PDB file of C-alpha atoms in Angstrom:
ATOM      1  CA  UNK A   1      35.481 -24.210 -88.285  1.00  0.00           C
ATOM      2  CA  UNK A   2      34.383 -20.876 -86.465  1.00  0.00           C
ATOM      3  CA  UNK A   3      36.800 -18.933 -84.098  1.00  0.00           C
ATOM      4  CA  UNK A   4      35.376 -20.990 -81.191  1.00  0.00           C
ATOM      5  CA  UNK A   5      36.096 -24.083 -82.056  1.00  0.00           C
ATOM      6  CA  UNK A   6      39.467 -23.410 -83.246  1.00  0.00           C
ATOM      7  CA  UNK A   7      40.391 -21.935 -79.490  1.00  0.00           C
ATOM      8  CA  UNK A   8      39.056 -24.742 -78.258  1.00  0.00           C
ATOM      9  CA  UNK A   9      41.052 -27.779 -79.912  1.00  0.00           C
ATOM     10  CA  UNK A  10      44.165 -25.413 -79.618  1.00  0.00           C
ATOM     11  CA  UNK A  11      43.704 -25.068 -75.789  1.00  0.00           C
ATOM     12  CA  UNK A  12      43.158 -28.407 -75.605  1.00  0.00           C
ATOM     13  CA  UNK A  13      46.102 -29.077 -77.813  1.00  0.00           C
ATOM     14  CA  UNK A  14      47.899 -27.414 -75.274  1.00  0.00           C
ATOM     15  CA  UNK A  15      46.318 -28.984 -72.379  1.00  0.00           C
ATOM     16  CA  UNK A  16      45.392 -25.885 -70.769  1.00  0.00           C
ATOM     17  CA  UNK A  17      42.381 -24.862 -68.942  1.00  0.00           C
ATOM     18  CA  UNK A  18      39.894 -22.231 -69.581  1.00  0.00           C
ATOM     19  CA  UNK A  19      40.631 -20.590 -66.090  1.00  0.00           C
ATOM     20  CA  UNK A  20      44.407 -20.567 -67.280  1.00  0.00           C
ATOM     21  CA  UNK A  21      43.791 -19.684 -70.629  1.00  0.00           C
ATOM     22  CA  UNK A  22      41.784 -16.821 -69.142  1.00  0.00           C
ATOM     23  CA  UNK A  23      44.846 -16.081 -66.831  1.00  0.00           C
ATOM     24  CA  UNK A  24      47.044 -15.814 -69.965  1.00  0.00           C
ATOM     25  CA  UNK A  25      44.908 -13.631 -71.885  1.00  0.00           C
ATOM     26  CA  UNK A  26      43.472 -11.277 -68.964  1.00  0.00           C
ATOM     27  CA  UNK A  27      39.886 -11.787 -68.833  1.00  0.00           C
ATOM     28  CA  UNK A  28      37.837 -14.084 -66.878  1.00  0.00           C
ATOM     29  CA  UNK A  29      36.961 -17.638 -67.589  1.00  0.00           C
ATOM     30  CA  UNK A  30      33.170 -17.064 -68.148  1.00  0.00           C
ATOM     31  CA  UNK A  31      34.733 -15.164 -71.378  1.00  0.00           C
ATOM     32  CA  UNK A  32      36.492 -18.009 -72.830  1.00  0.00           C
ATOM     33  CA  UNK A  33      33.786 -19.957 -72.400  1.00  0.00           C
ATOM     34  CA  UNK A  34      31.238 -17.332 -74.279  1.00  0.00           C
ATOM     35  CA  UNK A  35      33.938 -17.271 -76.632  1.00  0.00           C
ATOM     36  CA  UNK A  36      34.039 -20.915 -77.329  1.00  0.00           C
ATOM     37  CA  UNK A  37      29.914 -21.301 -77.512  1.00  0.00           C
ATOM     38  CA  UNK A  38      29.842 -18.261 -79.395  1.00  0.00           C
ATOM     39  CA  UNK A  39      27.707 -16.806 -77.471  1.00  0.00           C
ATOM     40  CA  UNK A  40      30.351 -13.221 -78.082  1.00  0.00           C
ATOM     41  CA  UNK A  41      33.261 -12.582 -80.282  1.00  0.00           C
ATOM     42  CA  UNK A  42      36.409 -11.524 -78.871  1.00  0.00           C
ATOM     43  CA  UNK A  43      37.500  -8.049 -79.296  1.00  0.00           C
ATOM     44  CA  UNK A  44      40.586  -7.614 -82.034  1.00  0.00           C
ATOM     45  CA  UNK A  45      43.206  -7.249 -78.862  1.00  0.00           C
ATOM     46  CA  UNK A  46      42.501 -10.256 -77.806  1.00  0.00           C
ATOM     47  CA  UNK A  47      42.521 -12.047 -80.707  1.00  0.00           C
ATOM     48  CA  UNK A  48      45.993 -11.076 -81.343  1.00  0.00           C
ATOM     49  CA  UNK A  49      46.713 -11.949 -78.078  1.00  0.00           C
ATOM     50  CA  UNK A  50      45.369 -15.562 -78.642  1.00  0.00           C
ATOM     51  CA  UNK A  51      47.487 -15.495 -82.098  1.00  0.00           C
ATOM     52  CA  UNK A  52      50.763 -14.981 -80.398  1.00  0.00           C
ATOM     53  CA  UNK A  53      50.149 -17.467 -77.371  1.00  0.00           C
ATOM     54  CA  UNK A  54      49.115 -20.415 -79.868  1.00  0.00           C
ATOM     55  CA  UNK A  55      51.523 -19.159 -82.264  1.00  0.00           C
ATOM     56  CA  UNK A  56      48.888 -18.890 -85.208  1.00  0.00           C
ATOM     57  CA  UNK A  57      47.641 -16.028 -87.708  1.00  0.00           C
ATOM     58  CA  UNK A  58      44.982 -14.302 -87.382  1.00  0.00           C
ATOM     59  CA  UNK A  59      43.708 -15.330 -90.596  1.00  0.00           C
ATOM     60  CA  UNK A  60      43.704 -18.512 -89.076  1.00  0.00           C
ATOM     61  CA  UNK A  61      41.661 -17.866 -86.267  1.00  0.00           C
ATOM     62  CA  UNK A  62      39.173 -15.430 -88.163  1.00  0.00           C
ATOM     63  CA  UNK A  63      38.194 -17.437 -91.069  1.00  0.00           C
ATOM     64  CA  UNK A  64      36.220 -20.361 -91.023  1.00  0.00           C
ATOM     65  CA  UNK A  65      37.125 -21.716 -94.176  1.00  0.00           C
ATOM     66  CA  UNK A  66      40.449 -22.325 -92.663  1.00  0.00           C
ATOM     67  CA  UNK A  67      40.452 -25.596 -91.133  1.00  0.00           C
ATOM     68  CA  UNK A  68      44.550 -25.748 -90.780  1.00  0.00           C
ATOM     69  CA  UNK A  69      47.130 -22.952 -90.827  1.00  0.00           C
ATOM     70  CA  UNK A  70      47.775 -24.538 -94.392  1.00  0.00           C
ATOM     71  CA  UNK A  71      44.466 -22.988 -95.399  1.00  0.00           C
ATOM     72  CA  UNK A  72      45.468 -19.819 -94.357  1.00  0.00           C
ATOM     73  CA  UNK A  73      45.866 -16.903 -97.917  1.00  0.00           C
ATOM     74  CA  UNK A  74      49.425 -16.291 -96.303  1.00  0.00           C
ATOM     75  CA  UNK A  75      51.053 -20.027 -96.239  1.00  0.00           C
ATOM     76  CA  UNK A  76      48.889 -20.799 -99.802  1.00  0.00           C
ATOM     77  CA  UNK A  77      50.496 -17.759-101.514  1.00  0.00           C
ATOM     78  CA  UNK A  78      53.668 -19.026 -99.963  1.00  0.00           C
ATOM     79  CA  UNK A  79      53.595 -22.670-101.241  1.00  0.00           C
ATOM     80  CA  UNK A  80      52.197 -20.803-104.793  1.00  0.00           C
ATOM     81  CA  UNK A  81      55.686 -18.798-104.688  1.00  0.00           C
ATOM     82  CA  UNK A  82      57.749 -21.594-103.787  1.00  0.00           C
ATOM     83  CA  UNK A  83      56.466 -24.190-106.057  1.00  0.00           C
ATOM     84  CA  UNK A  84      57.073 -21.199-109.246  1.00  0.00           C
ATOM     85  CA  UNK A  85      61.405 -20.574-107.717  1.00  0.00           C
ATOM     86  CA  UNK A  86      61.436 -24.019-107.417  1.00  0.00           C
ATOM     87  CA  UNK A  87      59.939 -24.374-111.597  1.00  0.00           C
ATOM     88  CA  UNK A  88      62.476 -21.235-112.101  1.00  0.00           C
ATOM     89  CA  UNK A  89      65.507 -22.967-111.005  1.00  0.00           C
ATOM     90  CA  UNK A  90      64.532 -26.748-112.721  1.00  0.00           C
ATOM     91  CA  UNK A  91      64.328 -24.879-116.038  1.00  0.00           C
ATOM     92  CA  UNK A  92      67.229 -23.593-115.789  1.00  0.00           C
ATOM     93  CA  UNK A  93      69.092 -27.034-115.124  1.00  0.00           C
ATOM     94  CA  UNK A  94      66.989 -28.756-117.545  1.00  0.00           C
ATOM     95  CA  UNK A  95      68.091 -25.754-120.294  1.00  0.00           C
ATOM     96  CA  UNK A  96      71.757 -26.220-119.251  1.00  0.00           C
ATOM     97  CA  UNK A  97      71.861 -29.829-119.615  1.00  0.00           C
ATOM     98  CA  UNK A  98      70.137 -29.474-123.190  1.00  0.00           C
ATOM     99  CA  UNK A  99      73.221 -27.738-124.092  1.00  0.00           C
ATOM    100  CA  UNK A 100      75.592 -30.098-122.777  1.00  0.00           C
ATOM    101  CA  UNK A 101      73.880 -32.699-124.815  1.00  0.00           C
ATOM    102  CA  UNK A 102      73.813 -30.795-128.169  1.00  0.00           C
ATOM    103  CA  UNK A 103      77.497 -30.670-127.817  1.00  0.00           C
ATOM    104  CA  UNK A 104      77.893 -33.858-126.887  1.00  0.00           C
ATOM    105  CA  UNK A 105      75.998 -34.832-130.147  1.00  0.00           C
ATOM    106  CA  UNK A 106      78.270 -32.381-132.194  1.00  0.00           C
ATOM    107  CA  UNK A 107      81.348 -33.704-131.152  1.00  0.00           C
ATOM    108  CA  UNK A 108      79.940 -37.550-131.534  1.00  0.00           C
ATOM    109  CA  UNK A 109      79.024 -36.823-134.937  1.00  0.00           C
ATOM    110  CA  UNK A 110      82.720 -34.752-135.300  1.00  0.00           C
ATOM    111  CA  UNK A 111      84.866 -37.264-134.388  1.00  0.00           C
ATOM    112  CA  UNK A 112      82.947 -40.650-136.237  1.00  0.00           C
ATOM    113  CA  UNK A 113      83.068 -38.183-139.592  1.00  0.00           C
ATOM    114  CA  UNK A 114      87.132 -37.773-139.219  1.00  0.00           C
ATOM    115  CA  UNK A 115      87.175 -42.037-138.787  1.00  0.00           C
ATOM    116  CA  UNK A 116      84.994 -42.661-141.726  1.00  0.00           C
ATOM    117  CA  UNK A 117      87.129 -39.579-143.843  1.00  0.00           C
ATOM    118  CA  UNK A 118      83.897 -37.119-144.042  1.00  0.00           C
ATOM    119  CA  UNK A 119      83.885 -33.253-143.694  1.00  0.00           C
ATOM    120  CA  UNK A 120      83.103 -32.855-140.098  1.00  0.00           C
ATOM    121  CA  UNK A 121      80.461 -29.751-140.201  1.00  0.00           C
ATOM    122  CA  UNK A 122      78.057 -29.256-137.990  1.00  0.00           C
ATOM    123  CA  UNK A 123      74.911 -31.593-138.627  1.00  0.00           C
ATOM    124  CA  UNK A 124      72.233 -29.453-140.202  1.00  0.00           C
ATOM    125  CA  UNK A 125      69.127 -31.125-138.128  1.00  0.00           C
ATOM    126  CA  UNK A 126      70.976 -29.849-134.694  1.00  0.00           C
ATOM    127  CA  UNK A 127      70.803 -26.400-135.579  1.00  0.00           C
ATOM    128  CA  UNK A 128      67.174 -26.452-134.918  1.00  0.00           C
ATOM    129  CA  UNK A 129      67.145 -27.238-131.795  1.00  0.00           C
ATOM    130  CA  UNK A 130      70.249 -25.322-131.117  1.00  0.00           C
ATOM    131  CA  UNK A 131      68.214 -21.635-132.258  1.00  0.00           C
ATOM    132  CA  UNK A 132      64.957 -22.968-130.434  1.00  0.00           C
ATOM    133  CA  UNK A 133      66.963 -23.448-126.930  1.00  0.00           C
ATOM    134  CA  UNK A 134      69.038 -20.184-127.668  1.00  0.00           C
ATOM    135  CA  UNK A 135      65.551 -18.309-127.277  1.00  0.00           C
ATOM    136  CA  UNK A 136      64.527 -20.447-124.372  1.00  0.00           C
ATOM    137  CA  UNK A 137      67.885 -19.739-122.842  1.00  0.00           C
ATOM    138  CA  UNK A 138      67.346 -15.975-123.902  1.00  0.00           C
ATOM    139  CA  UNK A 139      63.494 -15.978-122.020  1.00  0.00           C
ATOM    140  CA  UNK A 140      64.941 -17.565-118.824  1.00  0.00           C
ATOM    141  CA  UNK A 141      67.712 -15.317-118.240  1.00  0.00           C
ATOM    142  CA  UNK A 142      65.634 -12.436-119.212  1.00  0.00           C
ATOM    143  CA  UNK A 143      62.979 -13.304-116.386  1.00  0.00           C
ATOM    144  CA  UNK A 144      65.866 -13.996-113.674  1.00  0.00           C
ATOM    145  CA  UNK A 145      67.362 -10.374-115.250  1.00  0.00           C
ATOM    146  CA  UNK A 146      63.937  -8.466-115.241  1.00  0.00           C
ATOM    147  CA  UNK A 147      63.609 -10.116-111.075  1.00  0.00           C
ATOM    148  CA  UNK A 148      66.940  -8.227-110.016  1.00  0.00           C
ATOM    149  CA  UNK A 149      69.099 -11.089-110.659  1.00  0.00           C
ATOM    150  CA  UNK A 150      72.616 -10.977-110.751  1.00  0.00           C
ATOM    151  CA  UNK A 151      73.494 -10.778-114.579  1.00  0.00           C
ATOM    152  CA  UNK A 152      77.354 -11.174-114.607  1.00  0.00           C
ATOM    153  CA  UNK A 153      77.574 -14.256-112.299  1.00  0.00           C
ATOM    154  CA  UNK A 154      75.262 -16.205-114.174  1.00  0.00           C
ATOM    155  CA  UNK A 155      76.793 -15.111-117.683  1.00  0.00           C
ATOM    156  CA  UNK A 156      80.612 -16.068-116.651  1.00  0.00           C
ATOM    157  CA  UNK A 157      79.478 -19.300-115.068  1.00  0.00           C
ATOM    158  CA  UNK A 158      77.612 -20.240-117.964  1.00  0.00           C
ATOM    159  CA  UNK A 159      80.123 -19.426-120.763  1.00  0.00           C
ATOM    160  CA  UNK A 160      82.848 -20.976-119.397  1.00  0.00           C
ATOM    161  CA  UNK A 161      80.976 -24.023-119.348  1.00  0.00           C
ATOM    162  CA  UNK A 162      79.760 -23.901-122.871  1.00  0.00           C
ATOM    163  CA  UNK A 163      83.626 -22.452-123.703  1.00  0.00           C
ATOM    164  CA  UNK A 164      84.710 -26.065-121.853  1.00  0.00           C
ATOM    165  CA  UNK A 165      82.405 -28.521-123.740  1.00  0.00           C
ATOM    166  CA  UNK A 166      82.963 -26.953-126.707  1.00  0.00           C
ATOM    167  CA  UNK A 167      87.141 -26.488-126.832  1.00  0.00           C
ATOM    168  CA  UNK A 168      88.151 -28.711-124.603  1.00  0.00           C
ATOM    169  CA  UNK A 169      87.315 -32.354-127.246  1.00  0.00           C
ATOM    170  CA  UNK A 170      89.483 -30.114-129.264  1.00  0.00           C
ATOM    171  CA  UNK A 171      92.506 -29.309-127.223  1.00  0.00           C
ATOM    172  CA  UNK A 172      92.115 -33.453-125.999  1.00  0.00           C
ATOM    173  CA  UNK A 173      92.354 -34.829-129.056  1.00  0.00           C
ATOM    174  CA  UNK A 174      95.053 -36.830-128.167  1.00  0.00           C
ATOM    175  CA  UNK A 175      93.329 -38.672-125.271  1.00  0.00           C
ATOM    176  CA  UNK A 176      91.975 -41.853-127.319  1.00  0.00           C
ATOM    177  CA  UNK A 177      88.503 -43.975-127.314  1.00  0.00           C
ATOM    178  CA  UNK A 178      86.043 -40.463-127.169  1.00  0.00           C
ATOM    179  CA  UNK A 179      87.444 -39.565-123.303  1.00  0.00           C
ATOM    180  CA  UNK A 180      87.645 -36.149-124.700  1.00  0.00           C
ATOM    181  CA  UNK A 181      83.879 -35.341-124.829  1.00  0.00           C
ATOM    182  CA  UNK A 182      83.502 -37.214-121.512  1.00  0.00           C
ATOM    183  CA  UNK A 183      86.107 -34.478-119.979  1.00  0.00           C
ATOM    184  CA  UNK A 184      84.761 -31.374-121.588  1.00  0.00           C
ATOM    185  CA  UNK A 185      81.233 -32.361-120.581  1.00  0.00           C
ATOM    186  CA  UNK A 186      82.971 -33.238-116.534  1.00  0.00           C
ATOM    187  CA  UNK A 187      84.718 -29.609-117.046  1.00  0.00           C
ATOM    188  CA  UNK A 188      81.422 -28.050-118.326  1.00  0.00           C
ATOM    189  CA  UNK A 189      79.150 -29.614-115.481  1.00  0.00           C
ATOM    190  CA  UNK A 190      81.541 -28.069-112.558  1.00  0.00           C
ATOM    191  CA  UNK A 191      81.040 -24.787-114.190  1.00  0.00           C
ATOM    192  CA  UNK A 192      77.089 -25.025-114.122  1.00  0.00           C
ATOM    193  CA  UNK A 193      77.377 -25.891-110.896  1.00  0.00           C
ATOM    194  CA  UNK A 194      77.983 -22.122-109.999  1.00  0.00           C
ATOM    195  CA  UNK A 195      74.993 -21.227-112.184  1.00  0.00           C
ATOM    196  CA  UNK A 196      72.703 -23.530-110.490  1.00  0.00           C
ATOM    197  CA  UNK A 197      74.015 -22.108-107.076  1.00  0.00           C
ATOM    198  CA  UNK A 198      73.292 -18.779-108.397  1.00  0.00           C
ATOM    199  CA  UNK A 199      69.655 -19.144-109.418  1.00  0.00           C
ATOM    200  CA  UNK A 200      68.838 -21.009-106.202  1.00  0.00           C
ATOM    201  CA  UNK A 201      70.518 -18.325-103.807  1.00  0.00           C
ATOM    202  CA  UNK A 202      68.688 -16.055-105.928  1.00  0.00           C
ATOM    203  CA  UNK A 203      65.393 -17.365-105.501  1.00  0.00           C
ATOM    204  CA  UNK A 204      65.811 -18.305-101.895  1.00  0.00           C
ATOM    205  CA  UNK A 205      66.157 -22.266-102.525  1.00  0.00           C
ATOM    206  CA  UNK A 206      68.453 -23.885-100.032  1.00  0.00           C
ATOM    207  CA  UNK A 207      72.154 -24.430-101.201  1.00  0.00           C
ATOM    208  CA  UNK A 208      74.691 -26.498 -99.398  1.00  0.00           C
ATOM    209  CA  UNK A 209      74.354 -27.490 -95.393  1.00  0.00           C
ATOM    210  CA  UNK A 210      71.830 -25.850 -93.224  1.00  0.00           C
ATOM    211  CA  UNK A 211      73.393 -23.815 -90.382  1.00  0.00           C
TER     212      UNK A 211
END
């Protein structure tokens, strides 16, 4: 779509005239009509001018392979950097919950080893996955590190949720039926909840209710 026939669906979008199109810009009709038949090509001040008044870019207006403001190099990189925070922050959740859930399993297999009289060691096969999401854990903080991140916040938030579904099935032993995991893992999620606010504050995600 050339520069042309973008000006014209936008002043008709706006239901405006060429004579007070013309009057907004400050030139005469006949040129917004050359300017729509292509017949000349607006000078750079005035196709700033036309940006501001339609509130569009200039890359919008410029290039023809643009058919939207979508199409625009700007709003694409945009949606490109949006879509990779929002992949940043979802890994980080999805890493955090792994955790919870390896605990979970250790403590499962804990407590039906002291029913049935076994040794209650850690099960060999979860030690795998354990060292493999250590280094995942290790990549993702690294990246939100090596991107100016705030190291501390994230670090407290996060131990004292592992520190809570780890000790606390311990220290509520005494609380009957297997509550014990179900509170350390309840303890552990309010925790994250401050690391999940941290990585989407800081990679500009929305947190909480819009002003």
């Amino acid at each position: 779509m050339t520069f042309g026939e973008k000006l014209y669906r936008l002043r008709k979008e706006r239901g405006m005239s060429q004579e007070a199109l013309a009057q907004e810009l400050g030139v005469s009709r006949q040129a917004i009509s050359r300017w729509e038949l292509e017949e000349v090509a607006p000078d750079t001040g005035n196709v700033l001018a036309a940006s501001r008044l339609f509130g569009v870019s200039t890359d919008y207006l410029l290039r023809d392979e643009c058919e939207q403001e979508a199409d625009t190099p700007a709003v694409r990189r945009a949606e490109r950097s949006l879509q990779e925070w929002q992949a940043a922050v979802g890994k980080g959740v999805l890493c955090r919950v792994l955790w919870l859930t390896l605990f979970a399993l250790f403590h499962q297999y804990r407590l039906e080893q002291l029913e049935t009289g076994g040794s209650p060691v850690p099960i060999p096969w979860l030690l795998v996955p354990a060292l493999a999401l250590a280094v995942w854990t290790w990549r993702l903080n690294w990246r939100y590190i090596q991107e100016g991140g705030e190291r501390r916040a994230l670090l407290e938030s996060d131990l004292l949720a592992m520190a809570c579904a780890f000790a606390l099935p311990y220290l509520l032993a005494w609380v009957p039926g297997g509550w014990e995991i179900l509170l350390g893992l309840l303890a552990a999620v309010v925790c994250m909840v401050k690391s999940v606010k941290t990585l989407r504050v800081h990679y500009g995600l929305p947190w909480g209710k819009r002003p």
